[in-house]
mmCIF file of C-alpha atoms and ligand atoms in Angstrom:
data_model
loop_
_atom_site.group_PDB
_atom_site.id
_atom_site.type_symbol
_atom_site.label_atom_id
_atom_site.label_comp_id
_atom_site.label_asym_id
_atom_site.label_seq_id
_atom_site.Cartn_x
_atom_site.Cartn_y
_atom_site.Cartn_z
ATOM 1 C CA UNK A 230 0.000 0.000 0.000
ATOM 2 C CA UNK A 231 1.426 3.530 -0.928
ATOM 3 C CA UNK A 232 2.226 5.719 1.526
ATOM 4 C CA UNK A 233 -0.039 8.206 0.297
ATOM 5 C CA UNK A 234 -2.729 6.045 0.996
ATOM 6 C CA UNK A 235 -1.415 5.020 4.669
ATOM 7 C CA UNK A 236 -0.938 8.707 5.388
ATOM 8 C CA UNK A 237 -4.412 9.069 3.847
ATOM 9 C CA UNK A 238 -5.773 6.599 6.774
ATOM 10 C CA UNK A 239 -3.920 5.504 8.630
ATOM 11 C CA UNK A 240 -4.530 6.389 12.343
ATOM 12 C CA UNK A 241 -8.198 7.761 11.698
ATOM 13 C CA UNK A 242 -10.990 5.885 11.930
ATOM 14 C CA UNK A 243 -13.304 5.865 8.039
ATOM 15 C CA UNK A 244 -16.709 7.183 8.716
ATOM 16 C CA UNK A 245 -19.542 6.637 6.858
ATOM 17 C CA UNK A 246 -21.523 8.302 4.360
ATOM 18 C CA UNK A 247 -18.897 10.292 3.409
ATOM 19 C CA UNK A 248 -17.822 8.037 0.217
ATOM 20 C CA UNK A 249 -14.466 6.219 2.200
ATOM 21 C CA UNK A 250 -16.011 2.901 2.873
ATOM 22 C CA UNK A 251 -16.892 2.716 -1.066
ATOM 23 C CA UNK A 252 -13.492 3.937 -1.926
ATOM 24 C CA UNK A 253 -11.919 0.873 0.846
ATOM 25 C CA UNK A 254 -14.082 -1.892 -0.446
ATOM 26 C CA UNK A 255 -12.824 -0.486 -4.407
ATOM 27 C CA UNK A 256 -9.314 -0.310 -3.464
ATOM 28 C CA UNK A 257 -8.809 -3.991 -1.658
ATOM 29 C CA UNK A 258 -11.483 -5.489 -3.807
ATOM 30 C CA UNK A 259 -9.267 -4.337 -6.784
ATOM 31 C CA UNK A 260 -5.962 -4.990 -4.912
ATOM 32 C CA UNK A 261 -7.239 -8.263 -4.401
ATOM 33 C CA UNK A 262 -8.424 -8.939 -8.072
ATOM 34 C CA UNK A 263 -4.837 -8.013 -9.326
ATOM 35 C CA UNK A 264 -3.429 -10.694 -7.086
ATOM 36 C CA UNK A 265 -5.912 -13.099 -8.491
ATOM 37 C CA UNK A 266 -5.519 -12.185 -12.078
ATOM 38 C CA UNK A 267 -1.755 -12.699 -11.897
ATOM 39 C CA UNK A 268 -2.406 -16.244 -10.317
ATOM 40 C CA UNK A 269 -4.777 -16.637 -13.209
ATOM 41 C CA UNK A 270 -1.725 -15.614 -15.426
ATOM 42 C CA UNK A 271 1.095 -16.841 -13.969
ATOM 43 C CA UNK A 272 -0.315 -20.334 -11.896
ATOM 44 C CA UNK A 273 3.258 -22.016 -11.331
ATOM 45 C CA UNK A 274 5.114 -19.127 -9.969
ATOM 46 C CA UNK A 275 2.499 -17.929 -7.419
ATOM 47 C CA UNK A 276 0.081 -20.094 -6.664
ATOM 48 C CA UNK A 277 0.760 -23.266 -3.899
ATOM 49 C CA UNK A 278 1.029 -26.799 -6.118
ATOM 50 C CA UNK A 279 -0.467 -28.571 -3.417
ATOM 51 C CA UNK A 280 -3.964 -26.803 -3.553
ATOM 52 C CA UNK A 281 -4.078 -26.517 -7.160
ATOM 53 C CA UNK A 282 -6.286 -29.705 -7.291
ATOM 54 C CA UNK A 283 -8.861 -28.433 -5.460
ATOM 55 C CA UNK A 284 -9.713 -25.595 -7.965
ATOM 56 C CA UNK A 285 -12.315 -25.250 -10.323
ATOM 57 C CA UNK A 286 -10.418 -22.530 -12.935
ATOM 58 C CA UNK A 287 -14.306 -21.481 -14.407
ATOM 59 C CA UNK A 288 -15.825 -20.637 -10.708
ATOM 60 C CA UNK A 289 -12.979 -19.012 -9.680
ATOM 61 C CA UNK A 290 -12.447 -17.159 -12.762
ATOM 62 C CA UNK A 291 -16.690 -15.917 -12.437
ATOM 63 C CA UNK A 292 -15.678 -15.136 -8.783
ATOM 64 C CA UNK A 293 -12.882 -12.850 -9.880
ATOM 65 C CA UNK A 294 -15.354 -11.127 -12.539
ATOM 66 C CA UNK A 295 -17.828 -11.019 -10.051
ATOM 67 C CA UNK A 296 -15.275 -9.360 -7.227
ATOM 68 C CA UNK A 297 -14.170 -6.763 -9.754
ATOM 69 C CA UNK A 298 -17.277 -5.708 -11.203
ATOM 70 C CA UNK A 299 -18.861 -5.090 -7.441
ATOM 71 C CA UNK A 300 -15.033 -3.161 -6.836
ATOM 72 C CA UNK A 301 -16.018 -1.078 -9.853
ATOM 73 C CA UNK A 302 -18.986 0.051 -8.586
ATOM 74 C CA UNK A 303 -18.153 0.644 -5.548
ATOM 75 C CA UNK A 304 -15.249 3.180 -7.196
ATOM 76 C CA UNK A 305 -17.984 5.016 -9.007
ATOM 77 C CA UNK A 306 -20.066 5.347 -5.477
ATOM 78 C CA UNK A 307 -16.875 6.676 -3.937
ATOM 79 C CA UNK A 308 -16.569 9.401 -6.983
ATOM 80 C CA UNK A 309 -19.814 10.442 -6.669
ATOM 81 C CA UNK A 310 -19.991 11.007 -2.849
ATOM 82 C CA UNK A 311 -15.990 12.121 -1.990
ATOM 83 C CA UNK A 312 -14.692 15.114 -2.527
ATOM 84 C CA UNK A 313 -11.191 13.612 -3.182
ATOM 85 C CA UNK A 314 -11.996 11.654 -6.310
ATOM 86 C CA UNK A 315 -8.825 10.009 -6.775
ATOM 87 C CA UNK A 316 -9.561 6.851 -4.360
ATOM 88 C CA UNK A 317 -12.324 5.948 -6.025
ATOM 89 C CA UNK A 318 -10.752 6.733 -9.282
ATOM 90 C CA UNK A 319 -7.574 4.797 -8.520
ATOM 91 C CA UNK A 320 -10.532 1.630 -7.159
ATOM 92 C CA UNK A 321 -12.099 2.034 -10.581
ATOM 93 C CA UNK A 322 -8.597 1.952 -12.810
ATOM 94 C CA UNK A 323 -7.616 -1.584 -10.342
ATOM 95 C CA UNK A 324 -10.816 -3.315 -11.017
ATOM 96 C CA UNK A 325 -10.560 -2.256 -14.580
ATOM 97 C CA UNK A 326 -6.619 -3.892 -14.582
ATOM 98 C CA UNK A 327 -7.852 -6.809 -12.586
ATOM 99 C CA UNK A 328 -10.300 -7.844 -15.433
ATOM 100 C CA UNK A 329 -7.609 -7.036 -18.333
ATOM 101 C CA UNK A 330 -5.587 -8.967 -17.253
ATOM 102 C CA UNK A 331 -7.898 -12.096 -15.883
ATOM 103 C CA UNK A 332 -8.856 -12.273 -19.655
ATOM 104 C CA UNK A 333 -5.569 -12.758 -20.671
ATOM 105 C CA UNK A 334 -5.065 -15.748 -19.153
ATOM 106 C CA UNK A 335 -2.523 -18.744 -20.553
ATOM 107 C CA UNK A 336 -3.705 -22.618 -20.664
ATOM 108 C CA UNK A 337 -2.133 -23.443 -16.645
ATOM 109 C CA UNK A 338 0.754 -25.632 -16.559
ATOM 110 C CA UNK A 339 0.006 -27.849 -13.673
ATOM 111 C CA UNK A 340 3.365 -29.888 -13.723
ATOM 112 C CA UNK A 341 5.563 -27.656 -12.547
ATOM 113 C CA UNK A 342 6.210 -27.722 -8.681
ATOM 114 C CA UNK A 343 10.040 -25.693 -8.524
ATOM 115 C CA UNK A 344 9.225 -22.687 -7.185
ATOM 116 C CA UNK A 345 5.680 -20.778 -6.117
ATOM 117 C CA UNK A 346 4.962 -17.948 -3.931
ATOM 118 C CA UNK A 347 1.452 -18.955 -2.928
ATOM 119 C CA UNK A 348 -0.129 -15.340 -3.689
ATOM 120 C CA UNK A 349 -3.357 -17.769 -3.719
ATOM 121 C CA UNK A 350 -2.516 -19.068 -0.518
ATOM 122 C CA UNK A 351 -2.529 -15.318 0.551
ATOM 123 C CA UNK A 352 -5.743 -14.106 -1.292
ATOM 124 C CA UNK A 353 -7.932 -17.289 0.498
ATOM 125 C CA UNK A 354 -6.784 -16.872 3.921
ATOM 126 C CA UNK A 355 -7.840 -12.833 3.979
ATOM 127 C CA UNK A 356 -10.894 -13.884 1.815
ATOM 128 C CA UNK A 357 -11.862 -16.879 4.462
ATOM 129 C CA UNK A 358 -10.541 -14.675 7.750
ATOM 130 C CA UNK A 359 -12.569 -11.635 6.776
ATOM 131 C CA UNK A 360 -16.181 -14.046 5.706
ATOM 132 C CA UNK A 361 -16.335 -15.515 9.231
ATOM 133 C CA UNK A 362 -14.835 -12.692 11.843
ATOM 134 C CA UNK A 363 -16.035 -10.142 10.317
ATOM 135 C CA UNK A 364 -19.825 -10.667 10.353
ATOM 136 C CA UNK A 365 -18.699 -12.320 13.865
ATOM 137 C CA UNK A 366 -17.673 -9.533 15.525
ATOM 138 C CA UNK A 367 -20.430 -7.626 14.154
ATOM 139 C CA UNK A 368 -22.667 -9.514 15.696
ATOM 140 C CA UNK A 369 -21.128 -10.450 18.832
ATOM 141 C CA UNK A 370 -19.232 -7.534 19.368
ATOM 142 C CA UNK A 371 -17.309 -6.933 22.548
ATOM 143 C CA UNK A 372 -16.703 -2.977 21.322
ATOM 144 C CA UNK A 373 -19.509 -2.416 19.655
ATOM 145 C CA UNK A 374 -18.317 1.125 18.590
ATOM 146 C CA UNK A 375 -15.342 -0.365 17.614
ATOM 147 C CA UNK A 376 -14.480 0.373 14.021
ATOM 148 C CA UNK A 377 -13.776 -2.636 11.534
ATOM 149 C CA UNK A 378 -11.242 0.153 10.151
ATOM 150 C CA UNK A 379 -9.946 0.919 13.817
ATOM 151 C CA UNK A 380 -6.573 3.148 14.522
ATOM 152 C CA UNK A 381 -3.307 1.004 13.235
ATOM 153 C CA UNK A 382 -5.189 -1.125 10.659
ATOM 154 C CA UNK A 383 -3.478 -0.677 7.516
ATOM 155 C CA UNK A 384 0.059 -1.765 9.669
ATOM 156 C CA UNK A 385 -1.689 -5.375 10.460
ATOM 157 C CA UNK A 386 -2.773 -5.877 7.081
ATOM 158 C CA UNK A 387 0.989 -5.623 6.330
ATOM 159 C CA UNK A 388 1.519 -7.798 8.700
ATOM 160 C CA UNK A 389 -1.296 -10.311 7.368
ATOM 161 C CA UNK A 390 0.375 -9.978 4.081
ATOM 162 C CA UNK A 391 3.865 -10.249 5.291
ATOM 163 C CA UNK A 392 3.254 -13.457 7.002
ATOM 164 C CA UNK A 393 1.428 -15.136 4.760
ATOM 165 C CA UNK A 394 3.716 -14.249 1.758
ATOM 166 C CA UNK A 395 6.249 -15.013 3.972
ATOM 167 C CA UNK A 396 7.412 -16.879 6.989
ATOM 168 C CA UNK A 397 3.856 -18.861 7.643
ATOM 169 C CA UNK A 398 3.984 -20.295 3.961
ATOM 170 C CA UNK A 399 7.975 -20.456 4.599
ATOM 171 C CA UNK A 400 6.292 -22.934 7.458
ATOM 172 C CA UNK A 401 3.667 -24.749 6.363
ATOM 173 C CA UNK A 402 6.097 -25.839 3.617
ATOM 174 C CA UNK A 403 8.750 -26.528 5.251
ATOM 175 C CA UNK A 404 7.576 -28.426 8.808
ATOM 176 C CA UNK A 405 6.011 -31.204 6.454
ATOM 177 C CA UNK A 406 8.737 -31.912 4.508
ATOM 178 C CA UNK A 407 11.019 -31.893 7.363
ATOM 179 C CA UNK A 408 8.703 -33.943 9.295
ATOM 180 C CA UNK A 409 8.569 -36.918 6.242
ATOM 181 C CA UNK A 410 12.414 -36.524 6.560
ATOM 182 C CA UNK A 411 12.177 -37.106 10.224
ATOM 183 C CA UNK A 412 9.694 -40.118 9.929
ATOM 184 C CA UNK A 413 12.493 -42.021 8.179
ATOM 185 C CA UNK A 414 14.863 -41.933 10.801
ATOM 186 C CA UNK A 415 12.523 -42.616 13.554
ATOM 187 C CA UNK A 416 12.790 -46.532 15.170
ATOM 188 C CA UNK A 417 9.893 -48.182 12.531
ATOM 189 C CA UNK A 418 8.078 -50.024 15.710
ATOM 190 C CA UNK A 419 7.583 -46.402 17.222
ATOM 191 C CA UNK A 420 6.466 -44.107 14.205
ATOM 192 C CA UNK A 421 4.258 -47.280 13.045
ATOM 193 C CA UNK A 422 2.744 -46.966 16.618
ATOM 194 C CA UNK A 423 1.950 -43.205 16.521
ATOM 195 C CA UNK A 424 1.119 -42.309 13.084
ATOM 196 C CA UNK A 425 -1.241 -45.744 13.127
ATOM 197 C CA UNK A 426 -2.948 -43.824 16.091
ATOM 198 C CA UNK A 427 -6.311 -42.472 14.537
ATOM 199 C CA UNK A 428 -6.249 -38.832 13.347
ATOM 200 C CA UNK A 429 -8.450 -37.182 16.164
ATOM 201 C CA UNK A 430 -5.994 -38.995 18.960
ATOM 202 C CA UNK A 431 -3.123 -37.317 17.041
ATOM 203 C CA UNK A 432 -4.397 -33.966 16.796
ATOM 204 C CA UNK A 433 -5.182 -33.951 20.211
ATOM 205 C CA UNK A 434 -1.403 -35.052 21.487
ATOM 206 C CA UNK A 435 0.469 -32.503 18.393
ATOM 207 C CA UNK A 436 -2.063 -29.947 20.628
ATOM 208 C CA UNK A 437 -0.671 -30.670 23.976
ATOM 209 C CA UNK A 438 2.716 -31.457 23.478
ATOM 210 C CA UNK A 439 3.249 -28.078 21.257
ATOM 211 C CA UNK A 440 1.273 -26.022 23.871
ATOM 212 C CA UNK A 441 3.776 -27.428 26.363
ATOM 213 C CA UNK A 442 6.868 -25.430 24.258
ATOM 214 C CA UNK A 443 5.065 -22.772 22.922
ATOM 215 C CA UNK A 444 3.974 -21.881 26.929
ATOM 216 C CA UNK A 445 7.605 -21.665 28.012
ATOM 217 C CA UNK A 446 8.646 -20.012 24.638
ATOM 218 C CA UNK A 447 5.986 -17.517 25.401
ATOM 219 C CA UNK A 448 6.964 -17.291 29.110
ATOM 220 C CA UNK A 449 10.425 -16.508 28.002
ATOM 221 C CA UNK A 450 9.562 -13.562 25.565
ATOM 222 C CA UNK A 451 8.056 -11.940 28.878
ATOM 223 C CA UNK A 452 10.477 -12.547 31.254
ATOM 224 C CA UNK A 453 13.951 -12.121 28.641
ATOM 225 C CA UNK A 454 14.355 -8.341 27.963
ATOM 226 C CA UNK A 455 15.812 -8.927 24.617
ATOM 227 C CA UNK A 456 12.966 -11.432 24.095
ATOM 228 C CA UNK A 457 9.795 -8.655 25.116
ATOM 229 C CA UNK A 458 11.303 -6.099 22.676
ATOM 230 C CA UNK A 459 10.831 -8.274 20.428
ATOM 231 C CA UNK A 460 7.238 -9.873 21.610
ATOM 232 C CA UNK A 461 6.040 -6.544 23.097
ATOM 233 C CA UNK A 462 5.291 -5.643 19.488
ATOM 234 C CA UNK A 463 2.357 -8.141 19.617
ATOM 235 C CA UNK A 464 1.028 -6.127 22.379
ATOM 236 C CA UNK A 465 1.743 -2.788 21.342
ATOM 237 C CA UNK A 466 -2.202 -3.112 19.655
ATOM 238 C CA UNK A 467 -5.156 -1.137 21.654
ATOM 239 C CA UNK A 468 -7.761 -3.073 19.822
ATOM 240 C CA UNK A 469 -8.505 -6.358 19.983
ATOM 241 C CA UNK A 470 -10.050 -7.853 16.548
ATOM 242 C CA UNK A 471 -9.278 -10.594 14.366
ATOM 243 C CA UNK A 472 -6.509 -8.579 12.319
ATOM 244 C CA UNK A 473 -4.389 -7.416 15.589
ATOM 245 C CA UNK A 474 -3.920 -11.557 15.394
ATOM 246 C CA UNK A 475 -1.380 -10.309 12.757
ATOM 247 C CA UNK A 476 0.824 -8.019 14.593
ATOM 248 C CA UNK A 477 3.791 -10.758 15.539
ATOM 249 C CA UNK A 478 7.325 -9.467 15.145
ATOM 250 C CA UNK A 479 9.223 -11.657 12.036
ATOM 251 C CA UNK A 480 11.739 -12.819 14.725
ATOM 252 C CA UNK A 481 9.014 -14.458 16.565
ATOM 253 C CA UNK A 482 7.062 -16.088 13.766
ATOM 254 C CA UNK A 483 10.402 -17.419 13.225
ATOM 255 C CA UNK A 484 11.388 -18.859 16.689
ATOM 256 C CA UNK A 485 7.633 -19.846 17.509
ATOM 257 C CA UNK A 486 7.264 -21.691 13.935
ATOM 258 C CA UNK A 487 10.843 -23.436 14.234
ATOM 259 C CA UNK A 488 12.223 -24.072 17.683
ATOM 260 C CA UNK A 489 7.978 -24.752 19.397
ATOM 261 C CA UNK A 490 7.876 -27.489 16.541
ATOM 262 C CA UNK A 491 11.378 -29.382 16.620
ATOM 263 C CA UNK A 492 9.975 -31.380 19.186
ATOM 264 C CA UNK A 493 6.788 -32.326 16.833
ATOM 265 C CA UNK A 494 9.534 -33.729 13.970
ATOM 266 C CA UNK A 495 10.754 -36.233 16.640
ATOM 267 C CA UNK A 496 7.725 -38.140 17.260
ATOM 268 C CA UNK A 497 6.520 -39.162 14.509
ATOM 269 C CA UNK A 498 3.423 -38.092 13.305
ATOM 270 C CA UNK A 499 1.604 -38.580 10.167
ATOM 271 C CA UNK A 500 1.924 -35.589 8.168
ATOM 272 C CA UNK A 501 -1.601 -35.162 7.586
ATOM 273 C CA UNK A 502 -1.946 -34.970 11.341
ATOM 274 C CA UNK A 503 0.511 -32.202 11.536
ATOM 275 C CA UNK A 504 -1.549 -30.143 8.450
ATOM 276 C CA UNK A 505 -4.491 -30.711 10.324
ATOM 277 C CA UNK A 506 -3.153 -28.985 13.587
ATOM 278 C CA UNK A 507 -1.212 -26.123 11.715
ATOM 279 C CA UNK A 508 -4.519 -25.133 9.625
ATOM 280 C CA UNK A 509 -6.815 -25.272 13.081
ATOM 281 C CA UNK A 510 -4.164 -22.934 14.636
ATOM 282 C CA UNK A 511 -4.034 -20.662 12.746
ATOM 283 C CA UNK A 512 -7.237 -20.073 12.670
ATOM 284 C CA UNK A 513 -8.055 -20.550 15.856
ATOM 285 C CA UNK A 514 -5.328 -17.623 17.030
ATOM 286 C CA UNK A 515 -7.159 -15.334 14.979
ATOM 287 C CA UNK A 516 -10.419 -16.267 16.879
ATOM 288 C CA UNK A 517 -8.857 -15.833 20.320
ATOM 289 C CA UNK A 518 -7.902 -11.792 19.368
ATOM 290 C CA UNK A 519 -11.333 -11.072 17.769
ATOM 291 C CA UNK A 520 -13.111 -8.639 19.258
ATOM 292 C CA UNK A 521 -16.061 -10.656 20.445
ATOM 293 C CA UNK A 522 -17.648 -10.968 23.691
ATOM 294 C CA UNK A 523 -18.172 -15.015 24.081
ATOM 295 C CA UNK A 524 -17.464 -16.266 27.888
ATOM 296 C CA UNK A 525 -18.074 -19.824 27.276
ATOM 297 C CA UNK A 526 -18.239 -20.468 31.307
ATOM 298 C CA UNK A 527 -17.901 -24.237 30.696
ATOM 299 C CA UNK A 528 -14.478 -24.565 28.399
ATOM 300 C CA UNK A 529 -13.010 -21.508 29.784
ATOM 301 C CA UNK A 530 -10.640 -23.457 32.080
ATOM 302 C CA UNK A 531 -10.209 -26.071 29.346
ATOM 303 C CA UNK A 532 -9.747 -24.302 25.616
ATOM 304 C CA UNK A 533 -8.289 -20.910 24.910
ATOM 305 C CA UNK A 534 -11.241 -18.615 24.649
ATOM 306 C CA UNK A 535 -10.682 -14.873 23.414
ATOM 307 C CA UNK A 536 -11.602 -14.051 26.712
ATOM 308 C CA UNK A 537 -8.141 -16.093 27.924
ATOM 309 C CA UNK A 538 -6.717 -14.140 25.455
ATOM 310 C CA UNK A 539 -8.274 -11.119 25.596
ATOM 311 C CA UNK A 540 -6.390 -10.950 29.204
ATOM 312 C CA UNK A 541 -2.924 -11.929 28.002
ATOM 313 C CA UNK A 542 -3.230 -8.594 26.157
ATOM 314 C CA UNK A 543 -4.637 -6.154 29.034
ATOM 315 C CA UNK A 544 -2.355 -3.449 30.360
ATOM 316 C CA UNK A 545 -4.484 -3.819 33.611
ATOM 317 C CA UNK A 546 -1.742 -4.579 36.339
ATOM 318 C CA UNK A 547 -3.364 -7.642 37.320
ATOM 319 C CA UNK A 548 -2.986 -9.401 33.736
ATOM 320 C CA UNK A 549 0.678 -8.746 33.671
ATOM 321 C CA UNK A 550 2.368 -11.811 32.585
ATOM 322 C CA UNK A 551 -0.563 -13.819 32.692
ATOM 323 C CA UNK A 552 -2.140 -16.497 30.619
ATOM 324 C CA UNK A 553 0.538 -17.451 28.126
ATOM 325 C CA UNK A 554 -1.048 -21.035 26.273
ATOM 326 C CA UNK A 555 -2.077 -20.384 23.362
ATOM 327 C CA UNK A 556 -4.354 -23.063 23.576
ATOM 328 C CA UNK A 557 -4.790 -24.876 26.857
ATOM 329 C CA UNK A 558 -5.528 -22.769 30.065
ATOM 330 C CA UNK A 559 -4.137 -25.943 32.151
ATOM 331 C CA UNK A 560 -0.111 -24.959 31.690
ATOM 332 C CA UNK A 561 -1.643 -21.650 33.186
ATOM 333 C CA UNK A 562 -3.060 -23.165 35.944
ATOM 334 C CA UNK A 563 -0.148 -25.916 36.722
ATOM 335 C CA UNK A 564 2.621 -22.983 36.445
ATOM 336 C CA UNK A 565 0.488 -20.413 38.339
ATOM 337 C CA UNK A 566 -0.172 -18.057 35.738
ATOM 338 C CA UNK A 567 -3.616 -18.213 35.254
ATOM 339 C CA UNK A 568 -6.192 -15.036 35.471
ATOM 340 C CA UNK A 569 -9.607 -15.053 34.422
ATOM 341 C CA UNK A 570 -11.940 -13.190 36.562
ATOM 342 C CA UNK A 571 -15.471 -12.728 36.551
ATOM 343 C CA UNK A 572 -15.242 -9.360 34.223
ATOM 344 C CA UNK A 573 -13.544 -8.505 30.972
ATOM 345 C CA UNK A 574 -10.671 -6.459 30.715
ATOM 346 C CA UNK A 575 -10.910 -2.815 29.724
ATOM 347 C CA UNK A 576 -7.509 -1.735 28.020
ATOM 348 C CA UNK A 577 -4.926 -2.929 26.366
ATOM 349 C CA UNK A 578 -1.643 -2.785 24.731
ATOM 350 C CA UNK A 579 1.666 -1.942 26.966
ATOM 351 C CA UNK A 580 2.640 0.442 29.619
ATOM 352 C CA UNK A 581 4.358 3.430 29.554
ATOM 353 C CA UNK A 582 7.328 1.789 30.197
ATOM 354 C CA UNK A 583 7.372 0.092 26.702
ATOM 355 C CA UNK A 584 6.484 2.427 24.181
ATOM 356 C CA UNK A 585 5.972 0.695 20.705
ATOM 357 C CA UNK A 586 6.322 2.907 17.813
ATOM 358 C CA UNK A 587 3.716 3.187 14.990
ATOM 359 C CA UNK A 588 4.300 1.472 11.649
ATOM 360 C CA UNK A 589 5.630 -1.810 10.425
ATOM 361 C CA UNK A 590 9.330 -0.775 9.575
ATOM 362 C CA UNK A 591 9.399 1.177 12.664
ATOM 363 C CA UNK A 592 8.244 -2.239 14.471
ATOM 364 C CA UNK A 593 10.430 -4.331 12.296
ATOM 365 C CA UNK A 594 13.778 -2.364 13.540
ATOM 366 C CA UNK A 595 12.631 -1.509 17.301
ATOM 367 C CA UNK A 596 14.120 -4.575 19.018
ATOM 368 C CA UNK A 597 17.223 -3.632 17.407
ATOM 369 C CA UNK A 598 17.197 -0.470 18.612
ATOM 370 C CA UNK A 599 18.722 0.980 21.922
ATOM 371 C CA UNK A 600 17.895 -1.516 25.269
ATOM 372 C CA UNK A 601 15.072 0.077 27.350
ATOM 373 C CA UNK A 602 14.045 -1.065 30.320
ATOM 374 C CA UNK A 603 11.543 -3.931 30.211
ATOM 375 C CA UNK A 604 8.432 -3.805 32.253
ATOM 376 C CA UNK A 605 5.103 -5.711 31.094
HETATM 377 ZN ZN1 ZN B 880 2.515 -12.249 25.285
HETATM 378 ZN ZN1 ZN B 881 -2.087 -12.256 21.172
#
């Protein structure tokens, strides 16, 4: 995104009537459609060989039409009712590039597997994310005056972007493989015996035996100062919503994806197991940071609820370093960490005493930057 466009709004909420929301839904409609159109184009370099299968090329390509002709539209609203015409001139001129170049496409290649940067991969996850949390936290809301658009949005959806594109992919594709490598030299009796073990039962140990790492990995990023400046940048958010689920520092993505999973590739799981659990995840971390206000007063203590999470992220002194599973409450509870009271917190992002900056390079180079003093 330019930075025109960030300086344009970032750090203000949109309001309505005034022709913004047209001119949004144009501009990431028609971002959106450009990404699809060049998958359309150029299938083997961007899009992810192992969900190529699943697609039907003619829905998809009446999707795309579909997306850009309701982007279009929504451009011409935006002209008509903003002042500044050029965002919903620049929606209109993306939607119009989008379809250009969708009906250009080239017969797909589906052979080639060498390199891809699963831009699909990308494009499904934000399309999926925002289907079922946004209508979610409409309905359920926590904030209801909270704006979908809130203060700091356009830096998450770099961060979406960034870590799809990027390390998560860099993940998914690379714990399987490394995990089939694994398998081999595991003692045959033992990975017979444990990837034999029905799906459900193997979900359910990757769960706890990953939670076990990821809650001391977690613990650490608190308690480490080198560690919080780098973690402290997933609390720097003051909203809670499915997109501040984004806002992890590329150091942590990294040590989270690769050192809380060596101890997965040594036990010898079926791969389809491990796909299973990294898909649920991922998902289900974005659910815990929606803003929603579900309580669920019977799994509360047992399952990861966004009100566990919710917590984790106050700035309320009695949530410091509190609740740090990411999926079962129990480490909490057995290492005395736990805190879920009968209310839901009020505020949160960090103290005064770690001040985040504002901005996605200015995030990316802060734990580099001079040593201040950690404190929550
Ligand atoms: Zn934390
Ligand atoms: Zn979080």
């Amino acid at each position: 995104m330019s930075k025109l466009l960030r300086q344009h709004f970032e750090d203000r909420e949109i309001k309505k009537g005034s022709g913004q929301v047209s001119a949004f839904i144009a501009l990431s409609l028609g971002i959106l459609a450009t990404l699809a159109a060049l998958c359309f184009l150029f299938p083997n370099l961007l899009t992810t060989p192992d969900f190529r299968p699943l697609y039907n090329a003619n829905i998809l390509r009446g999707l795309l039409f579909a997306s850009v002709i309701i982007g279009f539209v929504s451009g011409v609203i935006s002209l008509l009712r903003n002042p500044s015409k050029r965002w919903g001139m620049a929606g209109m001129l993306l939607n119009a590039f989008a379809a250009l170049l969708a009906s250009g496409q080239i017969e797909p290649n589906y052979y080639d597997r060498s390199m891809y940067a699963g831009l699909d991969y990308f494009i499904l996850t934000l399309l999926i994310s925002a289907l079922v949390f946004i209508p979610m936290e409409r309905f359920y809301a926590k904030y209801k005056a909270q704006k979908l658009l809130r203060s700091g949005w356009v830096t998450d959806i770099k961060y979406f972007m960034f870590s799809h594109l990027g390390i998560q992919l860099l993940s998914f594709f690379t714990i399987i493989p490394a995990q089939i490598l694994f398998n081999q030299w595991l003692n045959p009796t033992w990975h017979q015996m444990v990837s034999g073990q029905p799906l459900v039962l193997q979900f359910i140990e990757i769960l706890i035996i990953v939670d076990f790492f990821s809650y001391w990995i977690h613990r650490s990023m608190h308690k480490v100062p080198s560690l919080w400046r780098i973690h402290a940048v997933h609390h720097s958010s003051h909203h809670m919503d499915w997109l501040a689920a984004s806002r992890v520092h590329v150091f942590e993505l990294i040590v989270n994806r690769f050192v809380g999973y060596i101890p997965l590739l040594f036990m010898g799981f079926s791969p389809a197991a491990t796909y299973a659990y990294l898909v649920f995840i991922s998902f289900h971390a974005i659910f815990i940071h929606a803003n929603v206000r579900f309580r669920f007063p019977y799994f509360r203590w047992v399952l990861a609820t966004p009100e566990f999470h919710h917590w984790h992220h106050s700035s309320e002194k009695e949530a410091w370093d509190k609740n740090f599973a990411a999926f079962l409450p129990i480490y909490d509870v057995i290492f005395k960490t736990a805190h879920l009271p009968d209310h839901l917190p009020k505020k949160y992002g960090t103290t005064a005493n770690t001040k985040i900056p504002e901005g996605f390079v200015a995030q990316l180079v802060y734990p580099l930057q001079n040593k201040q003093r950690k404190n929550n």
